[in-house]
Coordinates of C-alpha atoms and ligand atoms in Angstrom, one line a residue:
M1 CA -14.0 9.5 -54.3
Q2 CA -16.2 10.7 -51.9
V3 CA -15.4 12.1 -48.9
Y4 CA -17.8 11.7 -45.0
K5 CA -17.3 13.6 -41.5
V6 CA -17.9 10.5 -39.5
G7 CA -17.9 8.9 -35.7
G8 CA -17.0 11.6 -32.5
A9 CA -17.8 14.3 -35.3
V10 CA -21.6 13.5 -36.4
R11 CA -22.1 12.2 -32.3
D12 CA -21.3 15.6 -31.0
R13 CA -22.5 17.9 -33.6
L14 CA -25.8 16.1 -32.9
L15 CA -25.6 15.8 -29.5
G16 CA -25.0 19.9 -29.6
L17 CA -21.9 19.4 -27.7
P18 CA -18.5 21.1 -29.3
V19 CA -16.8 19.4 -31.9
T20 CA -12.6 19.7 -31.1
D21 CA -11.5 17.0 -33.9
I22 CA -12.7 15.8 -37.3
D23 CA -12.0 12.5 -38.9
R24 CA -13.1 11.3 -42.6
V25 CA -13.5 8.7 -44.4
V26 CA -13.0 8.6 -47.9
V27 CA -14.7 5.9 -50.6
G28 CA -13.7 4.8 -54.0
A29 CA -10.0 6.2 -53.1
T30 CA -7.2 4.4 -53.5
T31 CA -3.5 4.8 -51.6
E32 CA -2.2 6.4 -54.7
E33 CA -4.4 8.3 -55.8
M34 CA -3.9 9.9 -51.6
L35 CA -0.3 10.5 -52.3
A36 CA -1.2 11.7 -55.6
Q37 CA -3.5 14.6 -54.3
G38 CA -0.6 15.3 -51.3
F39 CA -2.1 13.4 -48.8
R40 CA 1.0 12.0 -46.6
P41 CA 0.1 8.3 -45.5
V42 CA 0.3 8.4 -41.0
G43 CA 1.9 4.7 -40.7
A44 CA 3.6 1.6 -42.9
D45 CA 0.4 -0.5 -42.6
F46 CA -2.8 1.9 -42.4
P47 CA -5.0 3.5 -44.5
V48 CA -5.3 7.0 -42.6
F49 CA -3.6 10.4 -44.3
L50 CA -3.4 14.1 -43.7
H51 CA -4.9 16.4 -45.1
P52 CA -2.0 18.5 -46.6
K53 CA -3.3 21.6 -45.2
T54 CA -5.4 21.1 -42.7
G55 CA -3.8 18.4 -41.4
E56 CA -6.3 17.3 -40.1
E57 CA -7.4 12.9 -40.7
Y58 CA -8.4 11.4 -44.1
A59 CA -9.3 7.3 -43.4
L60 CA -9.6 5.3 -46.5
A61 CA -12.6 2.9 -45.9
R62 CA -11.6 -0.2 -45.2
T63 CA -12.6 -2.9 -43.9
E64 CA -10.3 -5.4 -40.5
R65 CA -10.3 -8.6 -40.6
K66 CA -8.4 -10.5 -37.8
S67 CA -4.8 -12.6 -37.9
G68 CA -3.8 -12.6 -34.1
R69 CA -4.4 -11.7 -31.2
G70 CA -3.9 -8.1 -29.8
Y71 CA -4.1 -4.8 -31.4
G72 CA -1.0 -5.7 -33.4
G73 CA -3.0 -8.5 -35.0
F74 CA -4.6 -6.6 -37.4
T75 CA -4.7 -6.7 -40.7
F76 CA -6.5 -4.0 -42.6
Y77 CA -7.9 -4.1 -45.6
A78 CA -9.1 -0.6 -47.7
S79 CA -9.6 -0.5 -51.2
P80 CA -12.0 1.8 -53.7
E81 CA -14.6 -1.1 -53.5
V82 CA -14.7 -0.5 -49.9
T83 CA -18.5 1.1 -49.0
L84 CA -19.2 3.3 -46.5
E85 CA -21.6 1.3 -45.0
E86 CA -18.5 -1.5 -44.5
D87 CA -16.6 0.4 -43.0
L88 CA -18.6 1.6 -40.9
I89 CA -20.5 -2.0 -39.4
R90 CA -16.6 -2.7 -38.2
R91 CA -16.7 1.3 -35.6
D92 CA -17.3 -0.2 -32.4
L93 CA -20.6 2.2 -31.5
T94 CA -23.8 3.1 -32.8
I95 CA -24.0 6.5 -31.6
N96 CA -20.2 6.7 -34.2
A97 CA -21.0 4.4 -36.8
M98 CA -22.8 7.7 -38.6
A99 CA -21.1 9.4 -41.5
E100 CA -22.2 12.5 -42.9
D101 CA -21.2 14.0 -46.3
D102 CA -20.6 18.5 -47.1
Q103 CA -24.5 19.4 -46.9
Q104 CA -24.6 17.4 -43.9
N105 CA -26.6 15.0 -45.5
L106 CA -26.5 11.7 -42.8
T107 CA -25.8 8.0 -43.1
D108 CA -26.9 6.4 -40.5
P109 CA -27.5 2.7 -41.4
Y110 CA -27.8 1.0 -37.8
H111 CA -29.6 3.5 -36.2
G112 CA -27.6 5.6 -34.4
Q113 CA -29.6 8.8 -34.2
R114 CA -32.3 6.3 -32.9
D115 CA -29.7 5.4 -29.5
L116 CA -28.5 8.6 -29.5
Q117 CA -32.4 9.9 -28.8
A118 CA -32.1 6.5 -27.0
R119 CA -29.6 8.0 -24.7
I120 CA -27.8 4.4 -25.2
L121 CA -24.1 2.8 -26.2
R122 CA -24.4 -0.3 -28.3
H123 CA -22.4 -1.5 -30.3
V124 CA -23.0 -1.6 -34.0
S125 CA -21.9 -5.7 -34.8
P126 CA -20.6 -8.9 -33.8
A127 CA -16.9 -6.8 -34.8
F128 CA -16.5 -5.2 -32.3
A129 CA -14.9 -8.0 -30.2
E130 CA -12.1 -7.0 -32.6
D131 CA -10.5 -4.4 -30.7
P132 CA -10.1 -4.9 -26.5
L133 CA -10.0 -1.8 -26.4
R134 CA -13.8 -1.1 -26.3
V135 CA -14.6 -2.2 -23.9
L136 CA -12.6 0.9 -22.1
R137 CA -14.0 3.3 -24.5
V138 CA -17.6 2.6 -24.2
A139 CA -16.8 2.4 -20.3
R140 CA -14.7 5.8 -21.1
F141 CA -18.0 7.2 -23.4
A142 CA -20.0 6.1 -20.6
A143 CA -18.8 7.9 -17.9
R144 CA -18.5 11.6 -20.3
Y145 CA -22.2 10.9 -21.8
A146 CA -23.8 9.4 -17.9
G147 CA -24.7 13.7 -17.4
L148 CA -27.0 13.3 -19.9
G149 CA -28.1 10.1 -18.7
F150 CA -26.5 7.6 -21.1
T151 CA -26.7 4.0 -20.2
V152 CA -25.0 0.7 -21.8
A153 CA -26.4 -1.6 -23.6
P154 CA -27.6 -4.8 -21.7
E155 CA -26.3 -7.0 -24.7
T156 CA -22.5 -4.4 -25.3
L157 CA -22.5 -4.8 -21.4
E158 CA -22.8 -8.5 -22.0
L159 CA -20.4 -8.9 -25.2
M160 CA -17.8 -7.0 -23.0
R161 CA -18.2 -9.5 -19.9
Q162 CA -17.1 -12.0 -22.6
L163 CA -14.7 -10.3 -23.7
S164 CA -13.0 -10.0 -20.2
K165 CA -13.2 -13.2 -19.6
S166 CA -11.4 -13.9 -23.0
G167 CA -8.6 -13.2 -22.1
E168 CA -8.5 -10.4 -25.1
L169 CA -7.3 -7.3 -22.5
Q170 CA -4.5 -8.5 -21.5
A171 CA -3.4 -8.3 -24.6
L172 CA -4.0 -4.8 -24.7
T173 CA -0.8 -2.7 -24.5
A174 CA 0.4 -0.5 -21.3
E175 CA 0.3 2.9 -24.0
R176 CA -3.3 2.8 -25.6
S177 CA -4.5 0.8 -21.4
W178 CA -2.9 4.2 -20.1
K179 CA -4.7 6.3 -22.7
E180 CA -8.2 5.1 -22.0
I181 CA -8.3 5.1 -19.0
S182 CA -6.6 8.7 -18.1
R183 CA -9.4 10.4 -20.0
A184 CA -11.8 8.6 -18.4
L185 CA -11.1 9.6 -15.3
M186 CA -10.4 13.1 -16.5
E187 CA -14.8 12.7 -17.1
D188 CA -17.1 14.4 -15.1
Q189 CA -18.0 10.9 -14.0
P190 CA -15.1 9.1 -14.0
Q191 CA -16.8 7.0 -11.4
V192 CA -19.1 5.7 -13.7
F193 CA -16.0 4.2 -16.3
I194 CA -14.9 2.5 -13.1
Q195 CA -18.7 0.6 -12.5
V196 CA -18.9 0.2 -15.7
L197 CA -15.2 -1.6 -15.8
R198 CA -16.5 -3.8 -12.8
D199 CA -20.1 -4.4 -14.3
C200 CA -18.5 -6.2 -16.9
G201 CA -16.2 -7.7 -15.2
A202 CA -13.0 -5.7 -17.3
L203 CA -11.9 -4.6 -13.6
E204 CA -10.9 -7.2 -12.2
V205 CA -8.8 -8.4 -15.0
L206 CA -7.8 -4.6 -15.4
M207 CA -7.4 -3.8 -11.8
P208 CA -7.4 -6.7 -9.1
E209 CA -6.6 -4.5 -6.4
V210 CA -9.5 -1.7 -7.1
D211 CA -11.7 -4.4 -7.9
A212 CA -11.0 -6.0 -4.9
L213 CA -12.6 -2.7 -2.7
F214 CA -16.1 -4.3 -3.2
G215 CA -17.3 -5.8 -0.9
V216 CA -14.5 -4.8 2.1
P217 CA -16.3 -3.1 5.2
Q218 CA -15.0 -0.5 7.4
P219 CA -15.8 1.6 10.1
E220 CA -19.8 2.7 10.4
T221 CA -18.6 6.5 12.2
H222 CA -15.7 6.9 9.4
H223 CA -17.2 5.6 6.2
P224 CA -21.1 5.3 6.8
E225 CA -20.8 3.9 3.7
I226 CA -19.4 1.2 4.7
D227 CA -17.8 -0.4 1.6
T228 CA -15.0 0.7 0.3
G229 CA -15.4 0.2 -3.2
L230 CA -18.4 2.8 -2.5
H231 CA -16.1 4.4 -0.3
T232 CA -13.6 4.8 -3.5
L233 CA -16.2 5.8 -6.6
S234 CA -17.7 8.9 -4.3
V235 CA -13.9 10.4 -3.7
L236 CA -13.1 9.9 -7.8
Q237 CA -16.4 11.8 -7.7
Q238 CA -15.5 14.4 -5.4
A239 CA -12.0 14.4 -7.4
A240 CA -14.4 15.5 -10.6
L241 CA -16.5 17.9 -8.8
H242 CA -13.9 20.0 -7.9
K243 CA -12.2 19.5 -11.0
Q244 CA -9.0 18.2 -9.6
P245 CA -5.8 16.8 -12.4
L246 CA -5.3 13.8 -13.0
T247 CA -2.7 13.4 -10.4
V248 CA -5.2 13.7 -7.8
R249 CA -7.7 11.9 -9.8
W250 CA -5.3 9.0 -10.1
A251 CA -3.9 9.0 -6.5
C252 CA -7.6 9.4 -5.5
L253 CA -8.6 6.2 -7.2
L254 CA -5.0 4.3 -5.7
H255 CA -5.5 5.4 -2.0
D256 CA -7.0 2.3 -0.1
L257 CA -5.9 -0.5 -1.1
G258 CA -4.5 -1.8 0.9
K259 CA -7.7 -2.5 2.3
G260 CA -8.2 -5.4 0.3
L261 CA -5.5 -6.8 2.2
T262 CA -6.9 -6.8 5.0
P263 CA -7.4 -10.3 6.5
Q264 CA -11.2 -10.6 7.4
E265 CA -11.4 -11.0 10.9
Q266 CA -9.5 -7.5 11.4
W267 CA -12.7 -6.0 9.2
P268 CA -13.9 -3.5 9.2
R269 CA -10.6 -2.6 11.0
H270 CA -7.9 -1.7 7.9
I271 CA -4.4 -1.7 10.3
A272 CA -1.7 0.3 8.6
H273 CA -3.3 -0.4 5.3
E274 CA -1.1 2.9 4.4
H275 CA 1.9 0.9 3.9
T276 CA 0.5 -2.2 2.6
G277 CA -1.3 -0.6 -0.1
L278 CA 1.9 0.2 -1.2
K279 CA 3.3 -2.9 -2.9
L280 CA -0.5 -2.7 -4.5
I281 CA -0.1 1.0 -5.9
K282 CA 3.3 0.7 -7.4
A283 CA 1.5 -2.6 -9.5
V284 CA -0.9 -0.7 -11.2
N285 CA 1.0 1.6 -12.4
E286 CA 3.6 0.2 -12.7
R287 CA 1.1 -2.9 -15.2
F288 CA 0.0 0.8 -17.4
K289 CA 3.2 2.3 -17.4
A290 CA 1.6 5.6 -15.8
P291 CA 3.7 8.9 -15.9
K292 CA 5.8 9.9 -12.9
D293 CA 4.0 12.5 -12.0
C294 CA 0.8 9.8 -11.4
H295 CA 3.1 7.2 -9.3
E296 CA 4.6 9.0 -7.7
L297 CA 1.6 10.7 -6.6
A298 CA -0.3 8.2 -5.6
L299 CA 2.4 6.4 -3.7
L300 CA 2.6 9.4 -1.7
V301 CA -1.6 9.5 -1.3
G302 CA -1.5 6.0 -0.1
Q303 CA 1.0 5.7 2.2
Y304 CA -0.3 9.4 4.5
H305 CA -3.5 10.6 3.6
T306 CA -4.5 9.1 7.1
H307 CA -1.7 11.7 8.5
G308 CA -3.8 14.7 6.5
H309 CA -6.8 13.9 8.1
R310 CA -4.6 13.4 11.4
A311 CA -2.9 16.9 10.8
L312 CA -4.8 19.0 13.6
E313 CA -3.2 16.1 16.0
L314 CA 0.4 15.4 14.9
K315 CA 3.3 16.2 16.6
A316 CA 5.8 19.5 15.4
S317 CA 8.3 16.1 14.2
T318 CA 6.0 13.9 12.7
L319 CA 4.7 16.9 10.4
L320 CA 8.2 18.1 10.1
E321 CA 8.4 14.8 8.3
L322 CA 5.8 15.0 6.5
L323 CA 6.7 17.2 4.8
Q324 CA 9.9 16.3 4.4
S325 CA 9.0 13.2 2.8
F326 CA 6.8 15.8 0.4
D327 CA 10.2 17.7 -0.6
V328 CA 7.9 20.5 0.2
Y329 CA 10.4 23.1 -0.6
R330 CA 10.9 21.7 -3.8
R331 CA 7.5 20.6 -4.4
P332 CA 5.0 22.5 -3.3
Q333 CA 2.5 22.0 -5.9
R334 CA 2.9 18.3 -4.9
F335 CA 2.2 19.3 -1.3
E336 CA -1.5 20.7 -2.8
E337 CA -2.3 17.6 -4.6
F338 CA -1.5 15.7 -1.7
I339 CA -4.1 18.4 0.4
A340 CA -6.8 18.2 -2.2
A341 CA -6.2 14.3 -2.7
C342 CA -6.6 14.0 1.6
E343 CA -9.8 16.5 1.6
M344 CA -11.4 14.6 -1.8
D345 CA -10.7 11.4 0.5
A346 CA -12.9 12.8 3.9
R347 CA -15.5 14.4 1.5
G348 CA -16.0 11.1 -0.8
R349 CA -18.4 9.3 1.8
K350 CA -21.6 9.0 2.4
G351 CA -23.6 12.8 3.6
L352 CA -20.3 14.1 4.5
E353 CA -19.8 15.1 1.1
Q354 CA -19.9 19.2 2.8
R355 CA -17.6 18.9 5.2
S356 CA -15.1 21.2 6.1
Y357 CA -11.8 20.6 5.9
P358 CA -9.5 22.5 8.2
Q359 CA -6.6 20.0 7.4
A360 CA -6.3 21.5 5.1
D361 CA -4.6 25.2 5.3
Y362 CA -3.8 23.9 8.4
L363 CA -1.4 22.0 6.3
R364 CA -0.4 24.8 3.9
G365 CA 0.2 26.6 7.0
A366 CA 2.7 24.1 7.9
A367 CA 4.2 24.0 5.1
T368 CA 4.3 28.4 4.6
A369 CA 5.9 27.9 8.3
A370 CA 9.0 25.3 7.1
R371 CA 9.4 27.1 3.8
G372 CA 9.0 30.5 5.6
V373 CA 13.3 29.4 7.4
A374 CA 15.7 30.8 5.6
V375 CA 19.2 28.9 4.4
Q376 CA 21.5 31.6 4.5
P377 CA 22.1 32.9 8.1
L378 CA 22.6 29.0 8.8
L379 CA 25.1 29.4 5.9
E380 CA 27.3 32.8 7.9
Q381 CA 27.4 30.5 10.7
G382 CA 29.4 28.7 8.9
F383 CA 26.7 25.3 8.5
K384 CA 27.0 23.1 5.9
G385 CA 27.5 20.0 4.3
P386 CA 24.8 17.0 6.2
A387 CA 25.3 19.7 9.2
L388 CA 23.5 22.6 6.8
G389 CA 20.8 19.5 6.7
E390 CA 20.0 19.1 10.6
A391 CA 20.4 23.0 11.5
L392 CA 18.3 23.8 8.2
K393 CA 15.8 20.7 10.7
R394 CA 15.6 21.8 13.8
E395 CA 15.1 25.1 12.5
R396 CA 12.6 24.2 10.6
L397 CA 11.2 22.3 14.0
K398 CA 10.9 25.6 16.1
A399 CA 9.6 27.6 13.2
L400 CA 6.6 24.3 13.1
K401 CA 6.0 23.8 16.6
A402 CA 5.6 27.7 17.1
Y403 CA 3.3 26.9 14.4
K404 CA 1.7 24.3 16.4
E405 CA 1.0 26.7 19.6
A406 CA 0.3 29.7 17.4
A407 CA -3.0 27.4 16.0
S408 CA -4.3 26.1 19.5
G409 CA -3.9 29.1 21.2
Ligands
CTP501 N1 -13.0 3.5 -33.9 C1 -13.8 2.3 -33.6 N2 -13.1 1.5 -32.9 C2 -11.9 2.6 -31.7 C3 -11.4 3.3 -32.5 C4 -12.2 4.2 -32.6 O1 -14.8 2.0 -34.0 N3 -10.9 1.0 -31.4 C5 -14.0 4.7 -34.2 C6 -15.3 5.1 -34.2 O2 -16.5 5.1 -35.0 C7 -14.9 6.5 -33.7 C8 -13.4 6.8 -34.3 O3 -12.9 5.9 -34.8 O4 -16.0 7.2 -33.5 C9 -13.0 7.6 -34.0 O5 -12.2 7.4 -32.9 P1 -11.6 8.7 -31.8 O6 -11.5 9.7 -32.7 O7 -10.8 7.8 -31.0 O8 -12.9 8.4 -30.9 P2 -14.3 10.0 -31.6 O9 -15.7 8.5 -31.2 O10 -14.4 10.6 -32.2 O11 -14.2 10.2 -29.3 P3 -13.7 11.3 -28.5 O12 -15.0 12.5 -28.4 O13 -13.0 10.1 -27.7 O14 -12.4 11.7 -29.9

């Protein structure tokens, strides 16, 4: 049997990037031979094994034939006769379809190296269409390598367009899609992920609520970029520049969904978009089974981002409601993430990227003031149950009034 490194390990070494996980392909071996050598099988029908010592992945060279819809519809054909070239041709991109032996001799039948140099993400063969998740993967690679100048080959984008139209994307499981989406959002240029999905018609299928924002105008005074879709991309870009966590990036992507519902007669104003958007934000989160922290923050940012921007003008009672909604006393981190998302929203506007955002410190100060109210003295005064809750609220309101006065004076 022969063993080769394949996929990301070869690609990233040639790009001069750090290699984290190494996938290997095994040519000329049977499942029985692998098991006899102590390899541990992964899953029942999948010809993938873990090395007994290193735990690294070894996959038998295989061809794939599609027998049904979606990923579950695969049957794998692995046999010692399958050649390296036959294995590589069914991979997604030419830059991912190179193999390397122990001496770093490269096998590159589909010109991955040429495409690496030309900075092109190009599919290897029509077998690309066997796994619709690859539409998301290509968009993710585009986001990851945009800084190096990579773009998607026109013929690959066309194939992605056909796949998006075919209804295949709907067959993807929420888990597989979310894994790609969440990884893509954490790349340096997550806005490229959304842009590429849009360019091939996949955004319209996966997140029609986000797609609908393109072409929707906003008032130029606050939004010199005007278009809500472009604004959303910029907010996402700011979130990445400021190294925000996934929760914040996800909330940034979804914060303005309500603007896609505004009747055209009301353009460019979007009255109450914070509320109209909530059901859409919920729907997107449920579609991809987003983790609870992402889902919660997206809803809160959707509902309250305008409060964030208007923080300095809010009445003490409104500030208190805001802090209560975030349960800032027990969940201080979530409020920090809200502030970050608001700041990204404010900066994700054409020409305003460097603006200061005094609302951030003001909100932090308000949270500190409200949290500074001690429970003990109220307990000592005999408050308990709902009455204690009310007394706490009153004290916090007092603290916030004092805070507001001190801040304006
Ligand atoms: N692959 C594929 N189609 C998929 C998933 C994987 O063709 N839907 C192939 C590609 O050749 C890929 C390799 O399997 O390079 C390994 O896949 P994976 O580990 O998911 O990705 P990497 O390319 O290693 O990229 P990353 O750095 O994102 O992990």
